[in-house]
Amino acid sequence: MARVAAAKDASTPGTPVSKTDQAYAHVRGKILDGSFPPGSRLVIEQIARDIGISVVPVREAIRRLEAEGYISYTRNVGAAVANVDLARYPETAETLAILESAATALAVPNIRPTDLAKARRINDGLRRTVEALDPIEFTKRNHQFHRVLFDRCPNVHLAKIVEREWSLLGTTRRSAFTFVPERALSSVDEHEELLRLIEIGASIVKIEQFARDHRLRTMHSLEERIGGGLHGDVVPETLA
C-alpha cells in the first residue's frame, strides 16, 4: 500500500512498538469499536492490568489520546472518553470536507488502476448495504472507499489528519444513513462519478471540487432533515 499507510501504522512489521504505543493502540481501539463509549471513565490501573504493563505508559497514552481529541480530562474526576460536541458537527464536517478533498486531489497522480478497481468493488458493496438497510456496515465501507483514494496522497501529514478526523467522527457510532437514508444511494452514485472523473483525467481542480461538494451534500441533507437536532440529542456520523 502507499507509504502513508505504513506511516500511520505503528505496528508495521519490523517497527519496534513501545509500551506506550501498545497502550495507545489498545485504548484507541476500544474507543473506536465502542467498548469504551463516549463519557465512560477510564480507570488507568485497570487498563494497565488488562494489557499487562505498568501505569506509566498508560498515562502517557492517555495524554496522547487527549491531545488528539479522543479523551477529555476533568480535575478530580480523571480521564473519560470524549463526548461528541454535536453543536460543532457541521463545522467539523465542513473542515473534513476541505481536508479530505485536498488529500484526494493530491493523491490523483499516484492513484493506480488497481486502486480504482478496489474502490469500485467497495462501492458495489456499499450499494448492497443500502439495499440491506445496514447503516453501520455502510459507514465502515464508506470509510474504506475514501481511504483507498486519499491513502495515495504524497503529503503524509495531511493524510494522517484526514484519517484521524474520520476516526473521531466514527466514535459517534451511528450513521447519517439512519436519518437521511435516501442520501445513501445518491452518495454511492457520486462515488462512481468521482472514480469516473479520475479515470478520464479530469482536472485536479474539478476532482477536488467534486469531492468537497460530495461530502458537504450529506451535511446539508442532515441539516435540512433534522435541523436543530444537530444541536440536540441526535448523534450523526459523516456519510459522504
mmCIF file of C-alpha atoms in Angstrom:
data_model
loop_
_atom_site.group_PDB
_atom_site.id
_atom_site.type_symbol
_atom_site.label_atom_id
_atom_site.label_comp_id
_atom_site.label_asym_id
_atom_site.label_seq_id
_atom_site.Cartn_x
_atom_site.Cartn_y
_atom_site.Cartn_z
ATOM 1 C CA MET A 1 0.000 0.000 0.000
ATOM 2 C CA ALA A 2 1.023 3.617 -0.088
ATOM 3 C CA ARG A 3 3.767 4.883 2.158
ATOM 4 C CA VAL A 4 1.076 6.819 4.027
ATOM 5 C CA ALA A 5 -0.484 3.609 5.261
ATOM 6 C CA ALA A 6 2.832 2.410 6.627
ATOM 7 C CA ALA A 7 3.498 5.729 8.310
ATOM 8 C CA LYS A 8 0.141 5.571 10.039
ATOM 9 C CA ASP A 9 0.602 2.109 11.495
ATOM 10 C CA ALA A 10 2.961 1.996 14.447
ATOM 11 C CA SER A 11 2.678 -1.784 14.454
ATOM 12 C CA THR A 12 4.152 -2.268 10.981
ATOM 13 C CA PRO A 13 6.291 -5.434 10.976
ATOM 14 C CA GLY A 14 9.866 -4.625 11.886
ATOM 15 C CA THR A 15 8.919 -1.434 13.703
ATOM 16 C CA PRO A 16 9.604 -1.528 17.475
ATOM 17 C CA VAL A 17 6.430 -0.975 19.497
ATOM 18 C CA SER A 18 6.882 0.731 22.861
ATOM 19 C CA LYS A 19 4.634 0.042 25.829
ATOM 20 C CA THR A 20 3.140 3.497 25.356
ATOM 21 C CA ASP A 21 2.326 2.643 21.731
ATOM 22 C CA GLN A 22 0.826 -0.619 22.930
ATOM 23 C CA ALA A 23 -1.383 1.175 25.454
ATOM 24 C CA TYR A 24 -2.336 3.822 22.905
ATOM 25 C CA ALA A 25 -3.419 1.222 20.344
ATOM 26 C CA HIS A 26 -5.369 -0.714 22.982
ATOM 27 C CA VAL A 27 -7.324 2.260 24.331
ATOM 28 C CA ARG A 28 -7.905 3.863 20.927
ATOM 29 C CA GLY A 29 -9.167 0.556 19.560
ATOM 30 C CA LYS A 30 -11.605 0.197 22.464
ATOM 31 C CA ILE A 31 -12.902 3.714 21.833
ATOM 32 C CA LEU A 32 -13.385 3.147 18.114
ATOM 33 C CA ASP A 33 -15.127 -0.214 18.459
ATOM 34 C CA GLY A 34 -17.482 1.153 21.114
ATOM 35 C CA SER A 35 -16.128 -0.876 24.042
ATOM 36 C CA PHE A 36 -15.292 2.451 25.697
ATOM 37 C CA PRO A 37 -18.347 4.570 24.788
ATOM 38 C CA PRO A 38 -18.430 8.397 24.930
ATOM 39 C CA GLY A 39 -18.491 9.657 28.509
ATOM 40 C CA SER A 40 -17.155 6.451 30.053
ATOM 41 C CA ARG A 41 -14.468 6.913 32.707
ATOM 42 C CA LEU A 42 -11.088 5.325 32.045
ATOM 43 C CA VAL A 43 -9.505 3.567 35.006
ATOM 44 C CA ILE A 44 -5.787 3.677 34.290
ATOM 45 C CA GLU A 45 -4.875 0.958 36.777
ATOM 46 C CA GLN A 46 -7.432 -1.439 35.253
ATOM 47 C CA ILE A 47 -6.238 -0.733 31.721
ATOM 48 C CA ALA A 48 -2.658 -1.387 32.790
ATOM 49 C CA ARG A 49 -3.680 -4.730 34.313
ATOM 50 C CA ASP A 50 -5.613 -5.699 31.185
ATOM 51 C CA ILE A 51 -2.580 -5.066 28.998
ATOM 52 C CA GLY A 52 -0.040 -6.392 31.482
ATOM 53 C CA ILE A 53 2.077 -3.252 31.786
ATOM 54 C CA SER A 54 2.691 -0.537 34.382
ATOM 55 C CA VAL A 55 0.502 2.555 34.713
ATOM 56 C CA VAL A 56 3.194 4.954 33.438
ATOM 57 C CA PRO A 57 2.909 4.111 29.713
ATOM 58 C CA VAL A 58 -0.886 4.044 30.041
ATOM 59 C CA ARG A 59 -0.836 7.595 31.420
ATOM 60 C CA GLU A 60 1.389 8.660 28.533
ATOM 61 C CA ALA A 61 -1.001 7.052 26.062
ATOM 62 C CA ILE A 62 -3.950 8.795 27.720
ATOM 63 C CA ARG A 63 -2.217 12.166 27.356
ATOM 64 C CA ARG A 64 -1.585 11.440 23.683
ATOM 65 C CA LEU A 65 -5.219 10.490 23.107
ATOM 66 C CA GLU A 66 -6.342 13.607 24.961
ATOM 67 C CA ALA A 67 -4.231 15.763 22.639
ATOM 68 C CA GLU A 68 -5.884 14.069 19.653
ATOM 69 C CA GLY A 69 -9.394 14.696 20.980
ATOM 70 C CA TYR A 70 -10.400 11.145 21.883
ATOM 71 C CA ILE A 71 -10.260 11.725 25.639
ATOM 72 C CA SER A 72 -11.145 14.578 27.962
ATOM 73 C CA TYR A 73 -9.657 15.111 31.399
ATOM 74 C CA THR A 74 -11.564 16.687 34.273
ATOM 75 C CA ARG A 75 -9.932 17.670 37.531
ATOM 76 C CA ASN A 76 -10.966 15.473 40.472
ATOM 77 C CA VAL A 77 -12.727 13.122 38.038
ATOM 78 C CA GLY A 78 -9.990 11.870 35.745
ATOM 79 C CA ALA A 79 -9.888 10.735 32.146
ATOM 80 C CA ALA A 80 -13.016 9.863 30.192
ATOM 81 C CA VAL A 81 -13.858 9.172 26.574
ATOM 82 C CA ALA A 82 -14.759 12.491 24.987
ATOM 83 C CA ASN A 83 -18.407 13.132 24.222
ATOM 84 C CA VAL A 84 -19.268 14.254 20.723
ATOM 85 C CA ASP A 85 -19.797 18.003 20.503
ATOM 86 C CA LEU A 86 -22.943 17.940 18.379
ATOM 87 C CA ALA A 87 -23.135 21.719 18.197
ATOM 88 C CA ARG A 88 -19.860 21.690 16.278
ATOM 89 C CA TYR A 89 -20.743 18.795 13.956
ATOM 90 C CA PRO A 90 -21.429 20.968 10.870
ATOM 91 C CA GLU A 91 -18.155 22.814 11.435
ATOM 92 C CA THR A 92 -16.251 19.549 11.821
ATOM 93 C CA ALA A 93 -17.864 18.030 8.722
ATOM 94 C CA GLU A 94 -17.020 21.116 6.684
ATOM 95 C CA THR A 95 -13.397 21.007 7.842
ATOM 96 C CA LEU A 96 -13.103 17.341 6.912
ATOM 97 C CA ALA A 97 -14.640 18.067 3.508
ATOM 98 C CA ILE A 98 -11.908 20.616 2.795
ATOM 99 C CA LEU A 99 -9.051 18.468 4.078
ATOM 100 C CA GLU A 100 -10.132 15.191 2.501
ATOM 101 C CA SER A 101 -10.901 16.709 -0.895
ATOM 102 C CA ALA A 102 -7.435 18.294 -0.898
ATOM 103 C CA ALA A 103 -5.800 14.986 0.071
ATOM 104 C CA THR A 104 -7.749 13.152 -2.643
ATOM 105 C CA ALA A 105 -6.774 15.727 -5.279
ATOM 106 C CA LEU A 106 -3.106 15.492 -4.328
ATOM 107 C CA ALA A 107 -3.354 11.702 -4.482
ATOM 108 C CA VAL A 108 -4.723 11.587 -8.039
ATOM 109 C CA PRO A 109 -1.347 11.384 -9.857
ATOM 110 C CA ASN A 110 -0.418 8.415 -7.654
ATOM 111 C CA ILE A 111 -3.692 6.515 -7.881
ATOM 112 C CA ARG A 112 -3.269 3.265 -9.812
ATOM 113 C CA PRO A 113 -5.797 1.294 -11.880
ATOM 114 C CA THR A 114 -5.742 -1.367 -9.160
ATOM 115 C CA ASP A 115 -6.762 1.295 -6.604
ATOM 116 C CA LEU A 116 -9.709 2.349 -8.757
ATOM 117 C CA ALA A 117 -10.752 -1.280 -9.200
ATOM 118 C CA LYS A 118 -10.591 -1.803 -5.438
ATOM 119 C CA ALA A 119 -12.589 1.367 -4.764
ATOM 120 C CA ARG A 120 -15.229 0.281 -7.272
ATOM 121 C CA ARG A 121 -15.574 -3.139 -5.594
ATOM 122 C CA ILE A 122 -16.054 -1.410 -2.243
ATOM 123 C CA ASN A 123 -18.636 0.902 -3.777
ATOM 124 C CA ASP A 124 -20.536 -2.078 -5.166
ATOM 125 C CA GLY A 125 -20.586 -3.435 -1.620
ATOM 126 C CA LEU A 126 -21.862 -0.076 -0.405
ATOM 127 C CA ARG A 127 -24.815 -0.343 -2.764
ATOM 128 C CA ARG A 128 -25.664 -3.723 -1.289
ATOM 129 C CA THR A 129 -25.588 -2.321 2.267
ATOM 130 C CA VAL A 130 -28.098 0.328 1.177
ATOM 131 C CA GLU A 131 -30.390 -2.400 -0.135
ATOM 132 C CA ALA A 132 -29.946 -4.326 3.124
ATOM 133 C CA LEU A 133 -30.571 -1.172 5.210
ATOM 134 C CA ASP A 134 -27.333 -1.693 7.144
ATOM 135 C CA PRO A 135 -26.140 1.794 8.226
ATOM 136 C CA ILE A 136 -23.223 0.629 10.363
ATOM 137 C CA GLU A 137 -21.734 -1.501 7.593
ATOM 138 C CA PHE A 138 -22.335 1.359 5.141
ATOM 139 C CA THR A 139 -20.313 3.752 7.280
ATOM 140 C CA LYS A 140 -17.480 1.224 7.612
ATOM 141 C CA ARG A 141 -17.286 0.549 3.864
ATOM 142 C CA ASN A 142 -17.667 4.228 3.070
ATOM 143 C CA HIS A 143 -14.527 4.947 5.073
ATOM 144 C CA GLN A 144 -12.730 2.159 3.210
ATOM 145 C CA PHE A 145 -13.743 3.639 -0.144
ATOM 146 C CA HIS A 146 -12.401 7.095 0.610
ATOM 147 C CA ARG A 147 -9.264 5.771 2.253
ATOM 148 C CA VAL A 148 -8.283 3.892 -0.911
ATOM 149 C CA LEU A 149 -8.124 7.290 -2.641
ATOM 150 C CA PHE A 150 -6.608 9.607 -0.049
ATOM 151 C CA ASP A 151 -4.060 6.987 1.059
ATOM 152 C CA ARG A 152 -2.135 7.821 -2.114
ATOM 153 C CA CYS A 153 -1.705 11.428 -1.012
ATOM 154 C CA PRO A 154 2.039 12.265 -1.037
ATOM 155 C CA ASN A 155 1.524 14.650 1.893
ATOM 156 C CA VAL A 156 1.715 12.096 4.709
ATOM 157 C CA HIS A 157 0.857 14.648 7.385
ATOM 158 C CA LEU A 158 -2.339 15.702 5.613
ATOM 159 C CA ALA A 159 -3.436 12.103 5.059
ATOM 160 C CA LYS A 160 -2.878 11.308 8.746
ATOM 161 C CA ILE A 161 -5.005 14.298 9.791
ATOM 162 C CA VAL A 162 -7.807 13.155 7.484
ATOM 163 C CA GLU A 163 -7.654 9.620 8.889
ATOM 164 C CA ARG A 164 -7.728 10.971 12.450
ATOM 165 C CA GLU A 165 -10.798 13.079 11.691
ATOM 166 C CA TRP A 166 -12.540 10.048 10.232
ATOM 167 C CA SER A 167 -11.782 8.130 13.429
ATOM 168 C CA LEU A 168 -13.071 10.912 15.654
ATOM 169 C CA LEU A 169 -16.317 11.115 13.737
ATOM 170 C CA GLY A 170 -16.530 7.337 13.913
ATOM 171 C CA THR A 171 -16.857 7.491 17.691
ATOM 172 C CA THR A 172 -20.415 8.765 17.256
ATOM 173 C CA ARG A 173 -21.287 5.112 16.475
ATOM 174 C CA ARG A 174 -24.224 5.991 14.218
ATOM 175 C CA SER A 175 -24.595 6.744 10.524
ATOM 176 C CA ALA A 176 -26.301 9.627 8.776
ATOM 177 C CA PHE A 177 -27.933 6.796 6.810
ATOM 178 C CA THR A 178 -30.221 6.427 9.852
ATOM 179 C CA PHE A 179 -31.569 9.949 9.400
ATOM 180 C CA VAL A 180 -31.355 10.511 5.629
ATOM 181 C CA PRO A 181 -31.462 7.006 4.065
ATOM 182 C CA GLU A 182 -32.249 8.441 0.639
ATOM 183 C CA ARG A 183 -28.871 10.216 0.744
ATOM 184 C CA ALA A 184 -27.036 6.870 0.877
ATOM 185 C CA LEU A 185 -27.879 5.820 -2.675
ATOM 186 C CA SER A 186 -27.004 9.257 -4.037
ATOM 187 C CA SER A 187 -23.697 9.057 -2.195
ATOM 188 C CA VAL A 188 -22.886 5.730 -3.881
ATOM 189 C CA ASP A 189 -23.677 7.226 -7.296
ATOM 190 C CA GLU A 190 -21.404 10.181 -6.525
ATOM 191 C CA HIS A 191 -18.601 7.782 -5.620
ATOM 192 C CA GLU A 192 -18.923 6.270 -9.088
ATOM 193 C CA GLU A 193 -18.772 9.712 -10.663
ATOM 194 C CA LEU A 194 -15.668 10.564 -8.638
ATOM 195 C CA LEU A 195 -13.955 7.423 -9.928
ATOM 196 C CA ARG A 196 -15.001 8.290 -13.489
ATOM 197 C CA LEU A 197 -13.503 11.781 -13.194
ATOM 198 C CA ILE A 198 -10.204 10.282 -12.053
ATOM 199 C CA GLU A 199 -10.225 7.691 -14.843
ATOM 200 C CA ILE A 200 -10.851 10.191 -17.649
ATOM 201 C CA GLY A 201 -8.124 12.519 -16.393
ATOM 202 C CA ALA A 202 -10.344 15.400 -15.295
ATOM 203 C CA SER A 203 -8.536 18.421 -13.888
ATOM 204 C CA ILE A 204 -7.333 18.263 -10.300
ATOM 205 C CA VAL A 205 -9.403 21.360 -9.540
ATOM 206 C CA LYS A 206 -12.580 19.687 -10.808
ATOM 207 C CA ILE A 207 -11.890 16.486 -8.859
ATOM 208 C CA GLU A 208 -11.193 18.390 -5.643
ATOM 209 C CA GLN A 209 -14.362 20.468 -6.014
ATOM 210 C CA PHE A 210 -16.478 17.394 -6.706
ATOM 211 C CA ALA A 211 -15.020 15.519 -3.726
ATOM 212 C CA ARG A 212 -15.674 18.501 -1.451
ATOM 213 C CA ASP A 213 -19.243 19.027 -2.672
ATOM 214 C CA HIS A 214 -19.886 15.293 -2.302
ATOM 215 C CA ARG A 215 -19.148 15.372 1.407
ATOM 216 C CA LEU A 216 -20.906 18.662 2.056
ATOM 217 C CA ARG A 217 -24.133 17.383 0.488
ATOM 218 C CA THR A 218 -24.551 14.938 3.372
ATOM 219 C CA MET A 219 -24.090 17.665 5.961
ATOM 220 C CA HIS A 220 -26.662 19.826 4.182
ATOM 221 C CA SER A 221 -29.067 16.873 3.916
ATOM 222 C CA LEU A 222 -28.813 16.322 7.655
ATOM 223 C CA GLU A 223 -29.386 19.989 8.380
ATOM 224 C CA GLU A 224 -32.472 20.053 6.168
ATOM 225 C CA ARG A 225 -33.907 16.855 7.656
ATOM 226 C CA ILE A 226 -33.298 17.342 11.362
ATOM 227 C CA GLY A 227 -32.320 20.986 11.595
ATOM 228 C CA GLY A 228 -31.843 21.858 15.231
ATOM 229 C CA GLY A 229 -31.349 18.176 16.018
ATOM 230 C CA LEU A 230 -27.678 18.615 15.238
ATOM 231 C CA HIS A 231 -27.543 20.688 18.386
ATOM 232 C CA GLY A 232 -29.602 18.303 20.475
ATOM 233 C CA ASP A 233 -29.789 14.564 21.052
ATOM 234 C CA VAL A 234 -29.166 13.313 17.507
ATOM 235 C CA VAL A 235 -25.773 11.708 17.021
ATOM 236 C CA PRO A 236 -24.864 11.914 13.320
ATOM 237 C CA GLU A 237 -21.838 10.434 11.616
ATOM 238 C CA THR A 238 -20.474 11.541 8.286
ATOM 239 C CA LEU A 239 -21.723 9.506 5.337
ATOM 240 C CA ALA A 240 -20.371 11.275 2.257
#
